[in-house]
Tab-separated table of C-alpha atoms in Angstrom:
chain	number	residue	atom	x	y	z
A	1	MET	CA	69.660	-17.293	-166.002
A	2	THR	CA	70.200	-14.803	-168.713
A	3	ALA	CA	72.979	-12.953	-166.854
A	4	ARG	CA	75.054	-16.476	-166.091
A	5	LEU	CA	74.848	-17.327	-169.925
A	6	TYR	CA	75.906	-13.587	-170.529
A	7	TRP	CA	78.943	-13.797	-168.210
A	8	LEU	CA	79.720	-17.638	-169.579
A	9	PHE	CA	79.884	-16.329	-173.180
A	10	THR	CA	81.885	-13.311	-172.076
A	11	ALA	CA	84.365	-15.459	-170.184
A	12	ALA	CA	84.477	-18.036	-173.213
A	13	PHE	CA	85.021	-15.280	-175.818
A	14	LEU	CA	87.791	-13.573	-173.560
A	15	GLY	CA	89.338	-17.111	-173.052
A	16	ILE	CA	89.389	-17.832	-176.922
A	17	ALA	CA	90.643	-14.157	-177.626
A	18	VAL	CA	93.585	-14.277	-174.987
A	19	HIS	CA	94.459	-17.982	-176.460
A	20	ILE	CA	94.611	-16.626	-180.079
A	21	ALA	CA	96.614	-13.560	-178.648
A	22	THR	CA	98.981	-15.903	-177.064
A	23	ILE	CA	99.607	-18.268	-179.914
A	24	LEU	CA	100.179	-15.433	-182.544
A	25	TYR	CA	101.972	-12.798	-180.522
A	26	LEU	CA	104.232	-15.030	-178.061
A	27	PRO	CA	106.136	-16.870	-180.857
A	28	ASN	CA	106.608	-13.645	-182.987
A	29	ALA	CA	108.073	-11.910	-180.046
A	30	SER	CA	110.328	-14.582	-178.822
A	31	PHE	CA	111.688	-15.140	-182.317
A	32	GLY	CA	112.133	-11.579	-183.136
A	33	ARG	CA	114.133	-11.010	-180.081
A	34	ASN	CA	116.206	-14.146	-180.457
A	35	LEU	CA	116.700	-13.065	-184.230
A	36	ALA	CA	117.884	-9.654	-183.314
A	37	ARG	CA	120.297	-11.023	-180.765
A	38	VAL	CA	121.747	-13.756	-183.078
A	39	THR	CA	122.254	-11.629	-186.062
A	40	ASN	CA	123.540	-8.653	-184.036
A	41	GLN	CA	121.227	-6.126	-185.970
A	42	ALA	CA	122.744	-7.249	-189.466
A	43	PRO	CA	121.579	-5.049	-192.180
A	44	ASN	CA	118.852	-6.161	-194.415
A	45	ASN	CA	120.123	-7.658	-197.920
A	46	SER	CA	123.571	-8.397	-196.748
A	47	PHE	CA	124.877	-12.086	-196.485
A	48	PHE	CA	127.153	-13.264	-193.606
A	49	VAL	CA	128.379	-16.599	-192.195
A	50	MET	CA	127.258	-17.458	-188.881
A	51	LYS	CA	129.426	-18.250	-185.937
A	52	PRO	CA	128.687	-21.823	-184.662
A	53	GLU	CA	127.020	-20.460	-181.373
A	54	GLN	CA	124.840	-18.180	-183.354
A	55	GLN	CA	123.559	-21.036	-185.866
A	56	VAL	CA	122.580	-23.412	-183.092
A	57	ALA	CA	120.751	-20.710	-181.364
A	58	LEU	CA	118.645	-19.980	-184.597
A	59	LEU	CA	118.348	-23.244	-186.424
A	60	ALA	CA	116.291	-26.116	-184.898
A	61	THR	CA	118.332	-28.401	-187.076
A	62	ALA	CA	121.812	-27.005	-187.139
A	63	THR	CA	124.902	-28.265	-185.263
A	64	ALA	CA	128.168	-26.410	-184.562
A	65	GLN	CA	130.016	-28.380	-187.139
A	66	ASP	CA	127.896	-26.810	-189.860
A	67	ILE	CA	128.428	-24.058	-192.066
A	68	VAL	CA	125.466	-21.745	-192.020
A	69	GLY	CA	124.964	-18.275	-193.864
A	70	LEU	CA	122.389	-15.936	-193.448
A	71	CYS	CA	120.545	-12.898	-195.264
A	72	LEU	CA	117.727	-10.961	-193.742
A	73	VAL	CA	115.899	-10.366	-197.054
A	74	ASP	CA	113.802	-7.320	-197.786
A	75	VAL	CA	111.971	-7.066	-201.141
A	76	ALA	CA	109.918	-3.776	-200.120
A	77	LYS	CA	112.191	-1.733	-202.355
A	78	GLY	CA	112.374	-4.283	-205.324
A	79	ASN	CA	113.869	-7.582	-205.949
A	80	VAL	CA	116.702	-9.197	-204.010
A	81	VAL	CA	119.029	-11.603	-205.756
A	82	ILE	CA	121.101	-14.373	-203.897
A	83	SER	CA	124.129	-15.376	-205.982
A	84	ALA	CA	126.192	-18.599	-204.769
A	85	HIS	CA	128.772	-21.142	-205.894
A	86	GLY	CA	127.250	-24.391	-205.856
A	87	LEU	CA	129.845	-27.273	-204.682
A	88	ASN	CA	129.701	-30.735	-205.525
A	89	GLN	CA	128.478	-31.923	-202.207
A	90	LEU	CA	125.371	-31.708	-199.911
A	91	TRP	CA	124.141	-28.097	-199.459
A	92	SER	CA	120.757	-26.115	-199.340
A	93	VAL	CA	119.462	-22.697	-199.605
A	94	ALA	CA	116.095	-22.512	-197.791
A	95	ILE	CA	114.028	-19.254	-197.659
A	96	TYR	CA	111.742	-18.777	-194.704
A	97	ASN	CA	108.804	-16.184	-194.512
A	98	ALA	CA	108.223	-13.716	-191.469
A	99	SER	CA	105.883	-16.451	-190.038
A	100	GLY	CA	108.820	-18.940	-189.925
A	101	HIS	CA	107.364	-21.262	-192.710
A	102	GLN	CA	109.889	-22.500	-195.487
A	103	VAL	CA	108.481	-21.008	-198.810
A	104	TYR	CA	111.378	-22.197	-201.061
A	105	ALA	CA	114.447	-24.467	-200.891
A	106	ILE	CA	116.931	-25.641	-203.354
A	107	ASN	CA	119.856	-28.120	-202.795
A	108	ASP	CA	122.791	-29.389	-204.770
A	109	VAL	CA	120.955	-31.740	-206.844
A	110	GLU	CA	118.284	-29.496	-207.953
A	111	ALA	CA	120.838	-26.500	-208.739
A	112	GLY	CA	123.892	-28.568	-209.704
A	113	THR	CA	127.426	-27.362	-209.415
A	114	GLY	CA	128.813	-23.960	-210.529
A	115	ASP	CA	127.458	-20.458	-209.904
A	116	PHE	CA	123.580	-20.016	-209.483
A	117	ASN	CA	121.291	-17.031	-208.818
A	118	ILE	CA	117.830	-17.001	-206.845
A	119	GLU	CA	115.891	-13.980	-207.566
A	120	LEU	CA	113.452	-13.141	-204.874
A	121	SER	CA	110.138	-10.735	-205.471
A	122	LYS	CA	107.242	-9.891	-203.646
A	123	SER	CA	104.259	-11.794	-205.139
A	124	LYS	CA	101.358	-9.606	-206.324
A	125	SER	CA	98.301	-9.043	-204.312
A	126	LEU	CA	94.987	-10.363	-205.550
A	127	TRP	CA	94.087	-6.785	-206.667
A	128	GLN	CA	97.302	-6.487	-208.660
A	129	GLN	CA	96.712	-9.667	-210.217
A	130	VAL	CA	93.274	-8.790	-211.177
A	131	ALA	CA	94.008	-5.239	-212.458
A	132	GLY	CA	97.490	-5.733	-213.559
A	133	LYS	CA	99.141	-6.795	-217.120
A	134	PRO	CA	98.082	-10.120	-218.502
A	135	ASP	CA	100.714	-13.027	-218.344
A	136	ALA	CA	101.922	-12.583	-221.930
A	137	GLU	CA	103.326	-9.128	-221.430
A	138	ASP	CA	104.395	-10.002	-217.994
A	139	ALA	CA	106.663	-12.532	-219.552
A	140	LYS	CA	108.775	-9.893	-221.313
A	141	VAL	CA	109.978	-8.380	-218.185
A	142	ILE	CA	111.218	-11.547	-216.523
A	143	GLU	CA	114.739	-12.139	-216.838
A	144	ASN	CA	116.141	-15.564	-217.290
A	145	ILE	CA	118.695	-15.314	-214.523
A	146	GLY	CA	118.325	-18.919	-212.717
A	147	TRP	CA	115.914	-19.514	-209.716
A	148	HIS	CA	112.922	-17.551	-208.814
A	149	ALA	CA	110.624	-17.401	-205.779
A	150	GLU	CA	107.854	-14.867	-204.815
A	151	LEU	CA	107.451	-13.990	-201.161
A	152	SER	CA	103.945	-12.889	-199.830
A	153	GLU	CA	105.627	-10.508	-197.372
A	154	ASN	CA	108.229	-7.855	-197.692
A	155	SER	CA	110.660	-9.715	-195.345
A	156	ALA	CA	112.221	-13.169	-195.308
A	157	ILE	CA	115.211	-15.145	-194.007
A	158	ALA	CA	117.382	-16.763	-196.371
A	159	VAL	CA	119.599	-19.624	-194.954
A	160	LEU	CA	122.366	-21.488	-196.780
A	161	TRP	CA	123.440	-24.559	-195.012
A	162	MET	CA	126.260	-26.881	-195.539
A	163	PRO	CA	127.640	-29.783	-193.581
A	164	VAL	CA	131.438	-30.327	-193.563
A	165	PRO	CA	132.234	-33.843	-194.500
A	166	ASP	CA	135.934	-33.493	-193.452
A	167	ALA	CA	137.062	-30.819	-190.692
A	168	ASN	CA	140.296	-30.281	-192.966
A	169	GLN	CA	137.954	-28.874	-195.687
A	170	ARG	CA	136.282	-26.380	-193.384
A	171	PRO	CA	138.413	-23.399	-194.307
A	172	ALA	CA	137.995	-24.024	-198.237
A	173	LEU	CA	134.258	-24.847	-197.967
A	174	GLU	CA	133.673	-21.791	-195.670
A	175	SER	CA	135.622	-19.166	-198.055
A	176	VAL	CA	133.125	-20.716	-201.026
A	177	VAL	CA	130.115	-20.037	-198.712
A	178	ARG	CA	131.240	-16.468	-197.591
A	179	ALA	CA	131.509	-15.211	-201.318
A	180	THR	CA	127.933	-15.733	-201.438
A	181	SER	CA	125.965	-12.225	-202.115
A	182	CYS	CA	122.850	-11.386	-201.217
A	183	LYS	CA	121.832	-7.813	-203.010
A	184	ALA	CA	118.824	-5.714	-203.925
A	185	LYS	CA	118.661	-5.814	-207.639
B	1	MET	CA	92.880	-19.367	-168.938
B	2	GLY	CA	93.331	-18.473	-172.564
B	3	TYR	CA	96.973	-17.554	-171.927
B	4	ILE	CA	97.529	-21.030	-170.256
B	5	THR	CA	96.017	-23.318	-172.844
B	6	GLY	CA	97.879	-21.169	-175.513
B	7	GLN	CA	101.332	-21.850	-173.680
B	8	GLN	CA	100.561	-25.421	-173.453
B	9	ALA	CA	99.496	-25.880	-176.949
B	10	LEU	CA	102.759	-24.220	-178.193
B	11	GLY	CA	104.687	-26.241	-175.714
B	12	ARG	CA	103.152	-29.531	-177.046
B	13	ALA	CA	102.560	-28.693	-180.768
B	14	GLY	CA	103.815	-30.460	-183.768
B	15	GLN	CA	105.144	-33.338	-181.847
B	16	VAL	CA	104.089	-36.982	-182.937
B	17	LEU	CA	105.066	-40.076	-180.873
B	18	VAL	CA	106.854	-42.447	-183.132
B	19	PRO	CA	105.142	-46.159	-183.028
B	20	GLU	CA	107.104	-48.767	-180.962
B	21	GLY	CA	109.625	-46.507	-179.735
B	22	LYS	CA	110.456	-43.513	-177.428
B	23	TRP	CA	111.245	-41.096	-180.130
B	24	VAL	CA	109.091	-38.007	-180.888
B	25	GLN	CA	109.014	-36.548	-184.088
B	26	TYR	CA	108.627	-32.699	-184.548
B	27	ILE	CA	106.740	-31.789	-187.685
B	28	SER	CA	105.887	-28.182	-188.648
B	29	SER	CA	104.474	-28.592	-192.006
B	30	PRO	CA	102.538	-25.726	-193.397
B	31	LYS	CA	99.911	-27.946	-194.666
B	32	ASP	CA	99.075	-29.519	-191.126
B	33	THR	CA	95.835	-27.988	-189.675
B	34	TYR	CA	97.655	-27.039	-186.713
B	35	ALA	CA	100.835	-25.599	-188.490
B	36	LEU	CA	100.402	-22.229	-186.462
B	37	TYR	CA	100.949	-24.109	-183.264
B	38	ALA	CA	103.720	-26.102	-184.695
B	39	THR	CA	105.939	-23.286	-186.134
B	40	GLY	CA	105.000	-21.402	-182.939
B	41	HIS	CA	106.546	-24.186	-180.765
B	42	PHE	CA	110.060	-23.530	-182.433
B	43	ARG	CA	109.249	-19.679	-182.786
B	44	SER	CA	108.753	-19.187	-179.191
B	45	ALA	CA	112.074	-20.648	-178.581
B	46	GLY	CA	113.617	-18.242	-180.806
B	47	LEU	CA	114.115	-21.051	-183.469
B	48	LEU	CA	113.473	-21.427	-187.060
B	49	PRO	CA	111.520	-24.660	-187.604
B	50	PRO	CA	113.147	-27.757	-189.601
B	51	GLY	CA	112.721	-27.312	-193.313
B	52	ARG	CA	110.836	-29.825	-195.633
B	53	ALA	CA	113.907	-31.831	-196.223
B	54	THR	CA	114.818	-32.372	-192.748
B	55	LYS	CA	113.413	-34.744	-190.347
B	56	LEU	CA	113.869	-34.067	-186.508
B	57	TYR	CA	113.538	-36.310	-183.743
B	58	GLY	CA	113.937	-36.138	-180.024
B	59	ARG	CA	113.602	-38.110	-176.978
B	60	GLU	CA	113.854	-37.627	-173.227
B	61	VAL	CA	113.720	-40.976	-171.899
B	62	ASP	CA	115.783	-44.222	-172.448
B	63	ASP	CA	114.295	-47.660	-173.529
B	64	GLU	CA	112.789	-48.339	-170.256
B	65	GLY	CA	111.216	-45.224	-169.855
B	66	ASN	CA	113.503	-43.554	-167.516
B	67	SER	CA	114.187	-39.764	-167.943
B	68	LEU	CA	117.575	-39.149	-169.461
B	69	ARG	CA	120.245	-37.651	-167.303
B	70	SER	CA	123.759	-36.305	-168.499
B	71	SER	CA	125.125	-37.814	-165.464
B	72	CYS	CA	124.472	-41.330	-166.850
B	73	ASN	CA	126.244	-43.345	-169.676
B	74	TYR	CA	123.997	-44.541	-172.375
B	75	GLN	CA	124.459	-46.671	-175.461
B	76	LEU	CA	122.483	-45.684	-178.497
B	77	SER	CA	122.407	-48.240	-181.228
B	78	GLY	CA	120.775	-49.243	-184.486
B	79	HIS	CA	121.271	-48.821	-188.118
B	80	GLU	CA	122.938	-45.790	-189.710
B	81	PRO	CA	120.113	-43.161	-190.078
B	82	GLY	CA	119.104	-43.228	-193.549
B	83	ALA	CA	119.780	-39.743	-194.636
B	84	ARG	CA	122.116	-37.949	-196.963
B	85	TRP	CA	123.593	-36.367	-193.759
B	86	TRP	CA	122.567	-36.957	-190.156
B	87	SER	CA	123.742	-35.859	-186.745
B	88	ILE	CA	123.051	-37.185	-183.170
B	89	ASN	CA	123.029	-34.424	-180.571
B	90	VAL	CA	122.397	-33.746	-176.881
B	91	ALA	CA	120.752	-30.855	-175.200
B	92	PRO	CA	119.044	-29.593	-171.921
B	93	ALA	CA	115.562	-31.046	-171.765
B	94	ASP	CA	114.018	-27.877	-171.775
B	95	GLU	CA	115.776	-26.658	-174.785
B	96	LEU	CA	115.366	-27.231	-178.531
B	97	SER	CA	118.703	-26.129	-179.780
B	98	VAL	CA	121.428	-28.555	-179.737
B	99	ALA	CA	124.368	-28.234	-177.418
B	100	ALA	CA	126.857	-31.077	-178.493
B	101	SER	CA	126.698	-32.879	-181.612
B	102	PHE	CA	127.926	-36.211	-183.195
B	103	THR	CA	127.610	-36.161	-187.037
B	104	ALA	CA	127.938	-38.453	-189.770
B	105	ARG	CA	131.408	-37.293	-190.339
B	106	ASP	CA	132.787	-38.811	-187.251
B	107	ALA	CA	130.862	-41.926	-187.579
B	108	ILE	CA	132.589	-45.478	-187.492
B	109	LEU	CA	130.116	-48.075	-188.732
B	110	THR	CA	130.124	-51.754	-188.772
B	111	SER	CA	130.295	-53.645	-192.325
B	112	ASP	CA	126.427	-54.206	-192.403
B	113	GLY	CA	125.912	-50.268	-191.787
B	114	ASP	CA	125.091	-50.500	-188.093
B	115	PHE	CA	126.602	-48.087	-185.412
B	116	SER	CA	126.893	-47.857	-181.788
B	117	LEU	CA	127.340	-44.446	-180.057
B	118	ALA	CA	128.289	-43.947	-176.146
B	119	ILE	CA	126.698	-41.021	-174.428
B	120	SER	CA	128.732	-40.347	-171.655
B	121	LYS	CA	130.554	-37.374	-169.901
B	122	HIS	CA	133.646	-39.640	-169.934
B	123	ALA	CA	135.717	-40.657	-172.930
B	124	SER	CA	134.822	-43.849	-174.600
B	125	PRO	CA	136.222	-46.119	-177.304
B	126	GLY	CA	134.619	-45.739	-180.796
B	127	ASN	CA	131.999	-43.525	-181.331
B	128	TRP	CA	131.563	-41.148	-178.559
B	129	LEU	CA	129.284	-37.993	-177.646
B	130	GLN	CA	129.951	-36.098	-174.676
B	131	PRO	CA	127.195	-34.106	-172.935
B	132	THR	CA	127.987	-31.444	-170.470
B	133	ASP	CA	126.398	-30.982	-166.973
B	134	PHE	CA	122.830	-30.305	-168.320
B	135	GLY	CA	120.843	-32.445	-165.580
B	136	ALA	CA	117.861	-33.518	-167.346
B	137	MET	CA	118.702	-34.385	-171.125
B	138	ARG	CA	117.069	-34.516	-174.397
B	139	VAL	CA	118.851	-36.457	-177.243
B	140	ILE	CA	118.104	-35.354	-180.837
B	141	MET	CA	118.359	-36.876	-184.008
B	142	ILE	CA	118.604	-34.746	-187.294
B	143	MET	CA	118.276	-36.390	-190.595
B	144	ASN	CA	118.858	-33.876	-193.863
B	145	GLU	CA	117.569	-35.186	-197.122
B	146	PRO	CA	116.346	-38.613	-195.777
B	147	TYR	CA	116.034	-41.296	-198.289
B	148	ALA	CA	112.907	-42.750	-199.309
B	149	SER	CA	113.344	-45.812	-197.177
B	150	ALA	CA	113.636	-43.682	-194.000
B	151	LYS	CA	110.539	-42.079	-194.559
B	152	THR	CA	108.435	-44.726	-192.655
B	153	ASN	CA	110.138	-43.743	-189.243
B	154	SER	CA	111.263	-47.427	-189.026
B	155	ALA	CA	114.353	-48.622	-187.265
B	156	LEU	CA	115.169	-45.694	-185.196
B	157	PRO	CA	118.106	-46.319	-182.710
B	158	ALA	CA	117.595	-47.537	-179.477
B	159	LEU	CA	118.913	-45.987	-176.400
B	160	LYS	CA	120.038	-48.154	-173.315
B	161	LYS	CA	121.091	-46.738	-170.144
B	162	LEU	CA	124.540	-48.522	-168.789
B	163	ALA	CA	125.306	-46.659	-165.480
B	164	CYS	CA	125.077	-43.695	-163.532
B	165	GLU	CA	127.251	-41.561	-161.573
């Protein structure tokens, strides 16, 4: 009886362990492979406009008619600044963390038209928050450059999405998106 | 056993059947209890999940419950999706990324905001979306920045089969 219970618990434990390993490992491996293929090993902290077949292969909600730009963000060595020009039409910039969760997003209504910046930085760990400088001192080093988002991990994916309301406008819209930069500060 | 249940959970996660319809909404909110599975559903297909300001719907059956086939002609009709931007897309049934799209840019609407879209391999007058030879097919509706009135999932378009080859 004890032996049966032992094997039953062992089998259940192994089953749960394999289940957790599957849901953690499989999506990461598949996404990592596809990201490397679609971005063609693009360097970190550089912005590029994707080809239509690339954008539909990476974003569940993009069509081939849209304009999509991408930056593989790495804040390991310091902050990264995304500089773009907001047009007077629908667009959005979304930041996804390494787990695929959207951690930040801004659109035309929030940013308005004209040039804007988004500074991305690594959030402080719990230890850094406890042992670090108080907020009043921190406030002196924050620059008022525009929008700011903190990442819990070193890597993230920034996606600029813009639909094309008129096919004739595509070259002009694409040139504006192409002028976007994503650079280490 | 753990591997099989993991695969099945990832395959079905984050899908909510819309009441009174055949549409399924794909949800991947990080606040959900099963967010790990829901984002994993998209990531295991190599895709970034939908953002917060996007609603994603899909269906693999027509209004009578028959599986969608790219060799058949369908009529999708209803009120214009309530969003700042939207698209109706087709894709093979086993894939999440879209293959052919019809966007708000090309839509011809009636005076009261209704629209009708022919989904067919053959040219059709008015709004027309052409699938290629997928075999089993999925119709996907993407709503970017939906209006407040559209947040109840009401009045999603109907999909009627007309004929098959």
